[in-house]
Short mmCIF file of C-alpha atoms in Angstrom, two decimals:
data_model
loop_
_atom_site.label_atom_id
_atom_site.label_comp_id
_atom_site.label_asym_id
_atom_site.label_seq_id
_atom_site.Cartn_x
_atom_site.Cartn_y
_atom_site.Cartn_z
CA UNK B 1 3.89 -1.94 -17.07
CA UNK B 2 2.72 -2.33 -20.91
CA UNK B 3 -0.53 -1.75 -21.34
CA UNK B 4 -1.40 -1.73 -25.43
CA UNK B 5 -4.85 -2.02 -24.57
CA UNK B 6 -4.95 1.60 -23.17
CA UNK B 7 -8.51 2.78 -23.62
CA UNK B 8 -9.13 5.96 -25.79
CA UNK B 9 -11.03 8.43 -24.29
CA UNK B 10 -14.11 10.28 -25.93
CA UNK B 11 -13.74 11.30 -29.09
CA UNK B 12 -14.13 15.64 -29.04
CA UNK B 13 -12.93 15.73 -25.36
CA UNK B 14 -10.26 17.90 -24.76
CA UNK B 15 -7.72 17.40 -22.11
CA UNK B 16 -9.18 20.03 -20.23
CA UNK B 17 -12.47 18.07 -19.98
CA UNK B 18 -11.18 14.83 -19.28
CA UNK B 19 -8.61 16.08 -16.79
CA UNK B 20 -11.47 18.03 -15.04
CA UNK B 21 -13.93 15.36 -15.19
CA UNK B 22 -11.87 12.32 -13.44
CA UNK B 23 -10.43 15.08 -10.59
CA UNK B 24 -14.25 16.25 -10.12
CA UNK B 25 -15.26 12.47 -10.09
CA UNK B 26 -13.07 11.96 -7.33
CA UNK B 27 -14.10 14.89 -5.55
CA UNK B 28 -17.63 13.40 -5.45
CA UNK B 29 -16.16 10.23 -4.09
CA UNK B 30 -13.97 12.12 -0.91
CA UNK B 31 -17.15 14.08 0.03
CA UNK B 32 -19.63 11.34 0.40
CA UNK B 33 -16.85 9.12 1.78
CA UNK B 34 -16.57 12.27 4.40
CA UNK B 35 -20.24 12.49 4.45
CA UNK B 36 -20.63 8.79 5.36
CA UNK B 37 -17.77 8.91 8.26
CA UNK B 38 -19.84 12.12 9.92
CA UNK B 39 -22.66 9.65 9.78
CA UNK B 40 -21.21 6.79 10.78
CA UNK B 41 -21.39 7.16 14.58
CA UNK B 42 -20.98 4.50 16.96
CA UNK B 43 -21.01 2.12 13.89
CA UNK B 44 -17.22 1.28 13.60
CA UNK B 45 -17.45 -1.16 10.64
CA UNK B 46 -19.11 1.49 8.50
CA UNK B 47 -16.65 4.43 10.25
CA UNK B 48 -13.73 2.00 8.80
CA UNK B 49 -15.64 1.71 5.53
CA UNK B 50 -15.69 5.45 5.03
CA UNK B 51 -12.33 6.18 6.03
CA UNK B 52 -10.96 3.17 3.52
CA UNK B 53 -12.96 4.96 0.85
CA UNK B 54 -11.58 8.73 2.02
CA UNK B 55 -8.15 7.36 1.83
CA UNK B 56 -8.66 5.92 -1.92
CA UNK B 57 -10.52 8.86 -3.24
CA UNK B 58 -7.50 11.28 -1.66
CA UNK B 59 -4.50 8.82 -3.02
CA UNK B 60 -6.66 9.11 -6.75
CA UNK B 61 -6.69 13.18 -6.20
CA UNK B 62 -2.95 13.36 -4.95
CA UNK B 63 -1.72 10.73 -7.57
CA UNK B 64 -3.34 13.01 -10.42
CA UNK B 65 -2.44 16.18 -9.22
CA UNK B 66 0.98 14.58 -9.34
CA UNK B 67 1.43 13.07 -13.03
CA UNK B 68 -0.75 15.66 -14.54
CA UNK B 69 0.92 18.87 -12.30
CA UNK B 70 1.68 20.78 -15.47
CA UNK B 71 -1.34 20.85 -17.05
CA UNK B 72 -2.71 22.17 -13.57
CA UNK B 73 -1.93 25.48 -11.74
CA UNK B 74 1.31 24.23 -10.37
CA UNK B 75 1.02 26.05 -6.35
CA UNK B 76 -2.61 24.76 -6.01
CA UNK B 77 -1.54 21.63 -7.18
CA UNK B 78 1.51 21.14 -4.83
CA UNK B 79 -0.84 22.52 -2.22
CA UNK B 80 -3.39 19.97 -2.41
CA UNK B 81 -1.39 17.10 -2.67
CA UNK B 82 0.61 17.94 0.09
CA UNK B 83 -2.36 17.99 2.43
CA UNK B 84 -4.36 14.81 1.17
CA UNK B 85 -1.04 12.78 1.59
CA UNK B 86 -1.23 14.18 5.02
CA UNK B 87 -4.58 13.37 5.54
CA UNK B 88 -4.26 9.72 3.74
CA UNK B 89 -1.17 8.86 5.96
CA UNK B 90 -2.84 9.89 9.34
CA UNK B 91 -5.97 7.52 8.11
CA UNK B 92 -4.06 4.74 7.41
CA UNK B 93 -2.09 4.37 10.42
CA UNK B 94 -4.94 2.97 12.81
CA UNK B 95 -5.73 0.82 9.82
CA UNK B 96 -2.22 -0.61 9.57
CA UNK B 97 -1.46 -1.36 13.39
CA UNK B 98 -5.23 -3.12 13.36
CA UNK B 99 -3.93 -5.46 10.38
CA UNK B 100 -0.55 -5.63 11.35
CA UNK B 101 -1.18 -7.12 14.72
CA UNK B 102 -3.73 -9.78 13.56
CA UNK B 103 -1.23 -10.63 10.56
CA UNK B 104 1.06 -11.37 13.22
CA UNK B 105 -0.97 -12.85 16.04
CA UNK B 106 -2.13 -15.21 13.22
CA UNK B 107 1.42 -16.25 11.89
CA UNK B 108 2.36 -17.12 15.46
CA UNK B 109 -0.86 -19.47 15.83
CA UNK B 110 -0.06 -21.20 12.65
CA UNK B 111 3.91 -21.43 13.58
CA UNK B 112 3.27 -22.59 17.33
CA UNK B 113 0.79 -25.01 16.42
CA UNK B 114 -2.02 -23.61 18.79
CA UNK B 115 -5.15 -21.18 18.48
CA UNK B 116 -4.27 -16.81 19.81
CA UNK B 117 -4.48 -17.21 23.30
CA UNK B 118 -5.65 -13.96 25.51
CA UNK B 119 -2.53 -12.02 27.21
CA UNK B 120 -4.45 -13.08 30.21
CA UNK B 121 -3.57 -16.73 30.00
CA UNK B 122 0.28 -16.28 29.01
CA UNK B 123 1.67 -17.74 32.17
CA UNK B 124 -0.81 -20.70 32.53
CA UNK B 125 -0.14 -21.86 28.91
CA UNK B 126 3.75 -21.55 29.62
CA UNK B 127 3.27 -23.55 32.57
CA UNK B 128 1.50 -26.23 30.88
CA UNK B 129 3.77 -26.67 28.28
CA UNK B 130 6.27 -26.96 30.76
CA UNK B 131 4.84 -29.59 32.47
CA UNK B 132 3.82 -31.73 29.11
CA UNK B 133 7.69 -32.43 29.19
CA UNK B 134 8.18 -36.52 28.99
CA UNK B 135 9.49 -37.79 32.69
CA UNK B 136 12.76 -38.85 30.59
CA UNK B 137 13.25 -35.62 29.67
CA UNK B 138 13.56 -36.27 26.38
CA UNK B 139 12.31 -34.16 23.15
CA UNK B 140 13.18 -35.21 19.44
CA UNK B 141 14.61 -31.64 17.93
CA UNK B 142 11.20 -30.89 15.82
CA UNK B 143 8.98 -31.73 19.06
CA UNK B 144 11.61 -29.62 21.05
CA UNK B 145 12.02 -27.13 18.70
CA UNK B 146 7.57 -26.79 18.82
CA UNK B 147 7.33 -26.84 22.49
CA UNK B 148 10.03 -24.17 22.23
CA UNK B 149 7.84 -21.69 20.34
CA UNK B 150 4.93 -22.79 22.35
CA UNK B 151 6.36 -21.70 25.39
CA UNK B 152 7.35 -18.24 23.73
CA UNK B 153 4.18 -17.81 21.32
CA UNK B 154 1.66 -16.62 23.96
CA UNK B 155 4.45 -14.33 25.69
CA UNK B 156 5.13 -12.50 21.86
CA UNK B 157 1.79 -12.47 21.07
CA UNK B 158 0.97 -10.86 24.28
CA UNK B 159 3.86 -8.32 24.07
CA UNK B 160 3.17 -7.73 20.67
CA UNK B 161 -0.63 -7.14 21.55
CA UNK B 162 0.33 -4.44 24.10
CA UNK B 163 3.14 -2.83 21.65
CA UNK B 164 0.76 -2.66 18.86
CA UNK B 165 -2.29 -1.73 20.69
CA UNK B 166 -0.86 1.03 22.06
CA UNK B 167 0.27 2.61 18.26
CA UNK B 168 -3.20 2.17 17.12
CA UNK B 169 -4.86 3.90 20.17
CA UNK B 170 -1.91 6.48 19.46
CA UNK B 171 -3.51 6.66 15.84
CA UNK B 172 -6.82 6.50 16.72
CA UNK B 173 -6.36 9.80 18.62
CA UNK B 174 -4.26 10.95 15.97
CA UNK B 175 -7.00 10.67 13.29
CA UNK B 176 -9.32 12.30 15.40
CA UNK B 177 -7.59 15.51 16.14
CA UNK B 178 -6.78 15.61 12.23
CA UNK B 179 -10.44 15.31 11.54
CA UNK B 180 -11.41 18.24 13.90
CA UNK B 181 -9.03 20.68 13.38
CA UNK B 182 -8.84 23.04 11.09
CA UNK B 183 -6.67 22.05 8.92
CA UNK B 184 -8.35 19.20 7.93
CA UNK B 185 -11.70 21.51 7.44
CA UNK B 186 -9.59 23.39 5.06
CA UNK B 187 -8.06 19.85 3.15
CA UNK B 188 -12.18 19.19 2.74
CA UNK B 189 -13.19 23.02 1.74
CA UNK B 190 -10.23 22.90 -0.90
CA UNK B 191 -12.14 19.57 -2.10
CA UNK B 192 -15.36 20.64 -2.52
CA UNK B 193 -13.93 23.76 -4.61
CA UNK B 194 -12.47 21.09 -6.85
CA UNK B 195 -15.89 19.44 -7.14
CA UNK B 196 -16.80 22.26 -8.72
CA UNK B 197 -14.25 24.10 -10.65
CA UNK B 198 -10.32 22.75 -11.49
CA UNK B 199 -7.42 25.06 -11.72
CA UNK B 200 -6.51 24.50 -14.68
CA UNK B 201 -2.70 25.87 -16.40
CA UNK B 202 -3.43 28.79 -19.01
CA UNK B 203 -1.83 26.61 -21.96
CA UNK B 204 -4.57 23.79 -20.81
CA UNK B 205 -7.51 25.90 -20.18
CA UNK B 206 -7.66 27.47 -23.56
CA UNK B 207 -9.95 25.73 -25.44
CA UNK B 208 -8.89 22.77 -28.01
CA UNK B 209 -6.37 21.60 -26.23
CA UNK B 210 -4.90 18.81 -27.49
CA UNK B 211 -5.02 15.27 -25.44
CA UNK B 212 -1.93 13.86 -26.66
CA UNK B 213 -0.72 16.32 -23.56
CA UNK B 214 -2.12 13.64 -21.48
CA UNK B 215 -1.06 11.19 -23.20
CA UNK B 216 2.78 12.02 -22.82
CA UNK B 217 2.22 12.75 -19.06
CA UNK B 218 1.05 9.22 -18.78
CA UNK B 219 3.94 7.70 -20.44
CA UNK B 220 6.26 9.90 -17.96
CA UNK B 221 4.75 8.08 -15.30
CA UNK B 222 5.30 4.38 -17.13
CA UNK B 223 8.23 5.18 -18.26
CA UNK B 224 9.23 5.83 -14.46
CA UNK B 225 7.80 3.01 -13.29
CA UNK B 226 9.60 0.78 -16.13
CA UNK B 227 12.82 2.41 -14.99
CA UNK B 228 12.24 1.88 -11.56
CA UNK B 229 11.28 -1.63 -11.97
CA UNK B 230 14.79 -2.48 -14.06
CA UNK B 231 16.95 -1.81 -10.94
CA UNK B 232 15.04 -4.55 -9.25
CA UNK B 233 16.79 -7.67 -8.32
CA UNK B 234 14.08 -9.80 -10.93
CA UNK B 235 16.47 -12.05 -11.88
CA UNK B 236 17.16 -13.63 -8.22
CA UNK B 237 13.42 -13.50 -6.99
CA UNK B 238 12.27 -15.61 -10.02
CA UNK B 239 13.74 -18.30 -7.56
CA UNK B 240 11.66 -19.46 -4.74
CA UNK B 241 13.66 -19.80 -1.38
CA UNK B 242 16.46 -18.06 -2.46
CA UNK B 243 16.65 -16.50 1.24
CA UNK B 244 17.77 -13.18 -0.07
CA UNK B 245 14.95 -10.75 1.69
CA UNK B 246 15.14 -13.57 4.64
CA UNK B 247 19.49 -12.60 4.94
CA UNK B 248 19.01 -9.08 4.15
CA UNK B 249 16.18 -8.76 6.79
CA UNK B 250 18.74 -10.06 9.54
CA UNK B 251 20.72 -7.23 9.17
CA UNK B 252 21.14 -3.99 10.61
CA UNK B 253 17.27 -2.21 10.28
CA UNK B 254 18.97 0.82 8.11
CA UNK B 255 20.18 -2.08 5.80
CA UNK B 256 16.79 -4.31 5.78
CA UNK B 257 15.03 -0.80 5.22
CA UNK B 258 17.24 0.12 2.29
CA UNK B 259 17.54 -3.14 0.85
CA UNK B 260 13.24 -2.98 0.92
CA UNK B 261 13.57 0.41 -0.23
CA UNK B 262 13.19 -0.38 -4.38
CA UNK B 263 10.49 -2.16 -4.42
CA UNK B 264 8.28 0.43 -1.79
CA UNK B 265 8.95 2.79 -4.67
CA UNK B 266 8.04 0.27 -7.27
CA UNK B 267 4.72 -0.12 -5.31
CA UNK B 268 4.58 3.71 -5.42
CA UNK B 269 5.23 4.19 -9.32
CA UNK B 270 2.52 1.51 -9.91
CA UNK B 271 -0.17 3.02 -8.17
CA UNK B 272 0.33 6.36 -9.94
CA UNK B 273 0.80 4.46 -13.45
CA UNK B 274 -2.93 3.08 -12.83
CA UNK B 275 -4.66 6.01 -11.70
CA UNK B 276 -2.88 7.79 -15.10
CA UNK B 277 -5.02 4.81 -16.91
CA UNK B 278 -7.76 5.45 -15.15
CA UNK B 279 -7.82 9.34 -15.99
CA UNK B 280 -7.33 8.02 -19.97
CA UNK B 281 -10.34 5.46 -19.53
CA UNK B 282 -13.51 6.10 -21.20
CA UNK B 283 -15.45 5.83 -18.21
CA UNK B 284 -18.35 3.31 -18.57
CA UNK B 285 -17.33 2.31 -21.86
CA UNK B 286 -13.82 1.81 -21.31
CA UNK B 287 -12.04 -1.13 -21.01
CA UNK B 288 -11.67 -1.10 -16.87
CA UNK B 289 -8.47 -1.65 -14.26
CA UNK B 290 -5.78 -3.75 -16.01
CA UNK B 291 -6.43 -7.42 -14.06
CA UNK B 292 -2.37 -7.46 -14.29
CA UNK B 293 -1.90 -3.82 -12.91
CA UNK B 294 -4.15 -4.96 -10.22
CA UNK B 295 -2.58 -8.07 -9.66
CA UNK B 296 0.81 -6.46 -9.72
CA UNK B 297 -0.38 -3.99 -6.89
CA UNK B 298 -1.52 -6.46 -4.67
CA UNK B 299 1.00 -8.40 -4.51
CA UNK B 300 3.08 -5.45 -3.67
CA UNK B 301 0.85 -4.82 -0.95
CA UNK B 302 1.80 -8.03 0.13
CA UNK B 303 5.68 -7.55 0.27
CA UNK B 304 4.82 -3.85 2.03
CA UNK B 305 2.78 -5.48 4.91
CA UNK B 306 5.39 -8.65 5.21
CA UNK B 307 8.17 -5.85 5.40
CA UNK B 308 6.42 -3.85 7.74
CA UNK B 309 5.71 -6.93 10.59
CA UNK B 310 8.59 -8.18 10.07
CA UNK B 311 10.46 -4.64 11.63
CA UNK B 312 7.45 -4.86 14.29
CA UNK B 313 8.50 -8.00 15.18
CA UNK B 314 11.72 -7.33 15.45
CA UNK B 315 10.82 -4.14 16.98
CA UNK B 316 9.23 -6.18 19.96
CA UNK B 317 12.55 -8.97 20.20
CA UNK B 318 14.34 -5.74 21.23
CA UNK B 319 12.54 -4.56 24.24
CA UNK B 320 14.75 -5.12 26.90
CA UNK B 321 14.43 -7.72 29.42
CA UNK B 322 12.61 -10.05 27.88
CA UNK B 323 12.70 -14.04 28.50
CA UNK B 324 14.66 -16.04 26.18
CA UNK B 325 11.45 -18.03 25.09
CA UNK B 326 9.66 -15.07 24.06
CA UNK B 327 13.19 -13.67 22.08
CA UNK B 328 12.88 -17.19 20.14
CA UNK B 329 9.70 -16.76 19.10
CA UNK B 330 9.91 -13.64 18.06
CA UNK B 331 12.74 -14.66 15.75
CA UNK B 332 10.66 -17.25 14.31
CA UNK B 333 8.07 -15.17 13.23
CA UNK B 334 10.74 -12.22 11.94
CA UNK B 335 12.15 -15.22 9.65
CA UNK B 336 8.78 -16.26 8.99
CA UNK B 337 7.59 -12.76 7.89
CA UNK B 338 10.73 -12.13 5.75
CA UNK B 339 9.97 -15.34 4.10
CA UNK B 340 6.61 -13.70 3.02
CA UNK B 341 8.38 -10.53 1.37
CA UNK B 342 10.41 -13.06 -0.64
CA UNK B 343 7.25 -14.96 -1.53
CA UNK B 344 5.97 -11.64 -2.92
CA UNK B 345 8.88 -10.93 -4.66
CA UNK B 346 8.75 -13.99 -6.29
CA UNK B 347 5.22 -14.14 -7.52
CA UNK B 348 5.95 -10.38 -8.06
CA UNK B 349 8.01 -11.23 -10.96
CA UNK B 350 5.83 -14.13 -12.42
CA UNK B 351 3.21 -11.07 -12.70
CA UNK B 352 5.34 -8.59 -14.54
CA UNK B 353 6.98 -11.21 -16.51
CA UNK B 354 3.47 -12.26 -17.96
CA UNK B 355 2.72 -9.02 -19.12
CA UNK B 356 3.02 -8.84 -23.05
CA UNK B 357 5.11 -6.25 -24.39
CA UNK B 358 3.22 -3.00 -26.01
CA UNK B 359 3.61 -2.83 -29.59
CA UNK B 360 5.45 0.73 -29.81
CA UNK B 361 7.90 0.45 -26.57
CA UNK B 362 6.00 0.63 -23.16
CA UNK B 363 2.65 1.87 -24.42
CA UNK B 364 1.18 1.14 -27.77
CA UNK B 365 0.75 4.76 -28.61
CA UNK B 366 -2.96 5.61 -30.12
CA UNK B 367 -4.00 8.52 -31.67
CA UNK B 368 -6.97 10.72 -30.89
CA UNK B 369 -8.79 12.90 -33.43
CA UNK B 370 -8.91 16.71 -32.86
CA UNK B 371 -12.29 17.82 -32.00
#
């Protein structure tokens, strides 16, 4: 995205110093994250609260180990950010089956009409509804098409409670055996080295170095994500409804999954754009995060967790067996969910389009003095 407002950093650093600072920084951050999880105990809000801030702290390390890899010692580098995206992904998987299952335990509420019911209760509520049928037998189609999901709702929710339970006791286990074994204690020893000291690439190490090394690295990265962002389909989500995601998620899963695809790795490209920004900030006198980058990103995050309970959802209509009621329902809510990756599309590209242009192509290019 343009940024023309790109923050200069300190006038006298050299890249070496700035590069090693923010990677230091962020070392700090991942061992009292670490720190606060060991200490943590039976308190699972803070426990989540430590992990969250583990997982940001590694994606900041692994995301400027990435952009910046030259100016590092390339097999450390490579190293490292193999084994924090390790580390981040097993983190974030108990994490995403929690939020996944109350995005879509609260969807079905709001679609069905009614409050989440316990699993427990599934067959009394499906009775009741039942009975609530007029002695006529009559429905109009909306009141028929309600008492329809109704019936299902507390079925899906309860099937998708046991699916999705199940995954995040799965991860839950998961991150626990990461955390103990060795591997991990060798992810967190690697760390604390770069606390301390950064591996720096001979050509950056030697003193003087000049920044606008960073500088060019950081454009590589915008000038990815600018690419990236072009093959988009832009044009047809700056129209609300258009049904596209809501068609393409109906298809096969490979095909929903591919057609998703583009803008997981726009998502992707904009993360590592703003933690380039954040390695060129000043620090405490810089300008901050970009309230459009950030924007931007979150609604991202919004089409990524749409996507992803949309294929749980379908996911769960495929388990064999399963009563016609409870199929319905859970096409509802796919539909539903698909309809929320085309709302983030949509205001997707109402963010990017309000972005101004940068005065000198996609970053206004600044100069820094030579110490």
């Amino acid at each position: 995205m343009q940024s023309p407002d790109l923050p200069l950093v300190p006038r006298g650093a050299g890249a070496d110093q700035v590069l090693a600072g923010y990677l230091q920084a962020r070392a700090g951050d991942f061992l009292r994250s670490l720190r606060l999880h060991g200490e943590s105990g039976a308190d699972t809000a803070g426990a989540e609260d430590a992990a969250r801030s583990l997982r940001r702290a590694a994606r900041r390390i692994g995301g400027t180990l990435h952009t910046f890899r030259p100016l590092l010692d390339v097999a450390w580098a490579d190293q490292l950010r193999t084994e924090l995206a390790w580390l981040s992904g097993v983190l974030a998987d108990e994490h995403a089956c929690t939020a996944r299952l109350a995005r879509l335990l609260d969807a079905l509420a709001r679609l069905s009409g009614t409050k989440p019911v316990p699993a427990a209760r599934a067959a009394d509520d499906e009775a009741s509804a039942e009975s609530s049928v007029p002695a006529g037998g009559a429905l109009g189609p909306q009141t028929a098409g309600r008492g329809a999901l109704t019936v299902g709702a507390a079925r899906a929710g309860a099937l998708l409670e046991r699916q999705l339970t199940l995954g995040r006791t799965r991860a839950h286990s998961a991150a626990l055996q990461a955390l103990g074994s060795s591997r991990f204690h060798a992810v967190a020893d690697a760390v604390a080295l770069l606390a301390s000291e950064v591996p720096l690439s001979t050509t950056t190490a030697a003193p003087g170095t000049a920044l606008p090394a960073l500088f060019a690295h950081a454009d590589v990265a915008e000038r990815r994500l600018l690419e990236a962002v072009t093959t988009l389909p832009l044009a047809r989500a700056a129209h609300p409804y258009n049904a596209e995601a809501l068609v393409h998620g109906l298809a096969t899963a490979s095909a929903g999954e591919a057609q998703d695809a583009p803008w997981h790795q726009v998502r992707h490209l904009l993360r590592l754009h703003r933690y380039a920004r954040e390695v060129l900030c000043t620090g405490e006198g810089g300008t901050g995060p970009d309230p459009r980058l950030t924007a931007a990103g979150r609604t991202l995050d919004r089409h990524r967790d749409a996507a992803e309970a949309a294929a749980a959802a379908a996911a769960a209509a495929r388990t064999p067996r399963i009563a016609p009621a409870t199929a319905y329902a859970l096409g509802v809510l796919h539909a539903d969910q698909r309809h929320e990756v085309e709302a983030a599309r949509f205001a997707f590209q109402r963010t990017w389009q309000d972005v101004p242009p940068g005065p000198e192509g996609p970053r206004g290019r600044q100069t820094v003095a030579a110490p």
